[in-house]
C-alpha cells in the first residue's frame, strides 16, 4: 500500500531577483518588486510530502519525527531569517525564485532522506502563488 505523509513547515527569508548582466531597468521590468536592490522578505510555507509503502510491522510510512528533524536541519536552520542571495551558498549564482528555492529544498531533503521514499516539495511564496517539485 503506497501512501503519502505530509509535513508542513514555515520560514521567512529575504531575497532579490536579478541578473547582474542586466540593467536595473531590465531587472525591474522582468522581476518587478522582487528586484528591489535593497531586498525584501517573504513568508514561505512549505509542505514536504514523502511517498512509499506502509511498514507492516509498525504501520508507519516514516516516523514523522525523523521528517521533522530533516526539515529543521536542511530547511529551517539553513534558510529561516536569512538573506537567500547573500547567506545561502546555492543562490550565490542562482536566482532565488520560488521555483529554484523548491528545487534546492528538494535536493537537500532528498539527500538526507532514506532513498526508498519519493519526495514532493510544495512551496508557497505567497498565499496564492506556489510551486510543486517532484525531482523530475
Ligand atoms: Ni520576492
mmCIF file of C-alpha atoms and ligand atoms in Angstrom, residues 15 34 40 42 125, ligand 1:
data_model
loop_
_atom_site.group_PDB
_atom_site.id
_atom_site.type_symbol
_atom_site.label_atom_id
_atom_site.label_comp_id
_atom_site.label_asym_id
_atom_site.label_seq_id
_atom_site.Cartn_x
_atom_site.Cartn_y
_atom_site.Cartn_z
ATOM 1 C CA UNK A 15 15.712 37.840 -1.497
ATOM 2 C CA UNK A 34 11.129 41.295 -6.401
ATOM 3 C CA UNK A 40 12.534 42.225 0.661
ATOM 4 C CA UNK A 42 8.544 36.570 2.047
ATOM 5 C CA UNK A 125 5.834 32.217 -1.699
HETATM 6 NI NI1 LIG B 1 10.057 38.471 -3.853
#
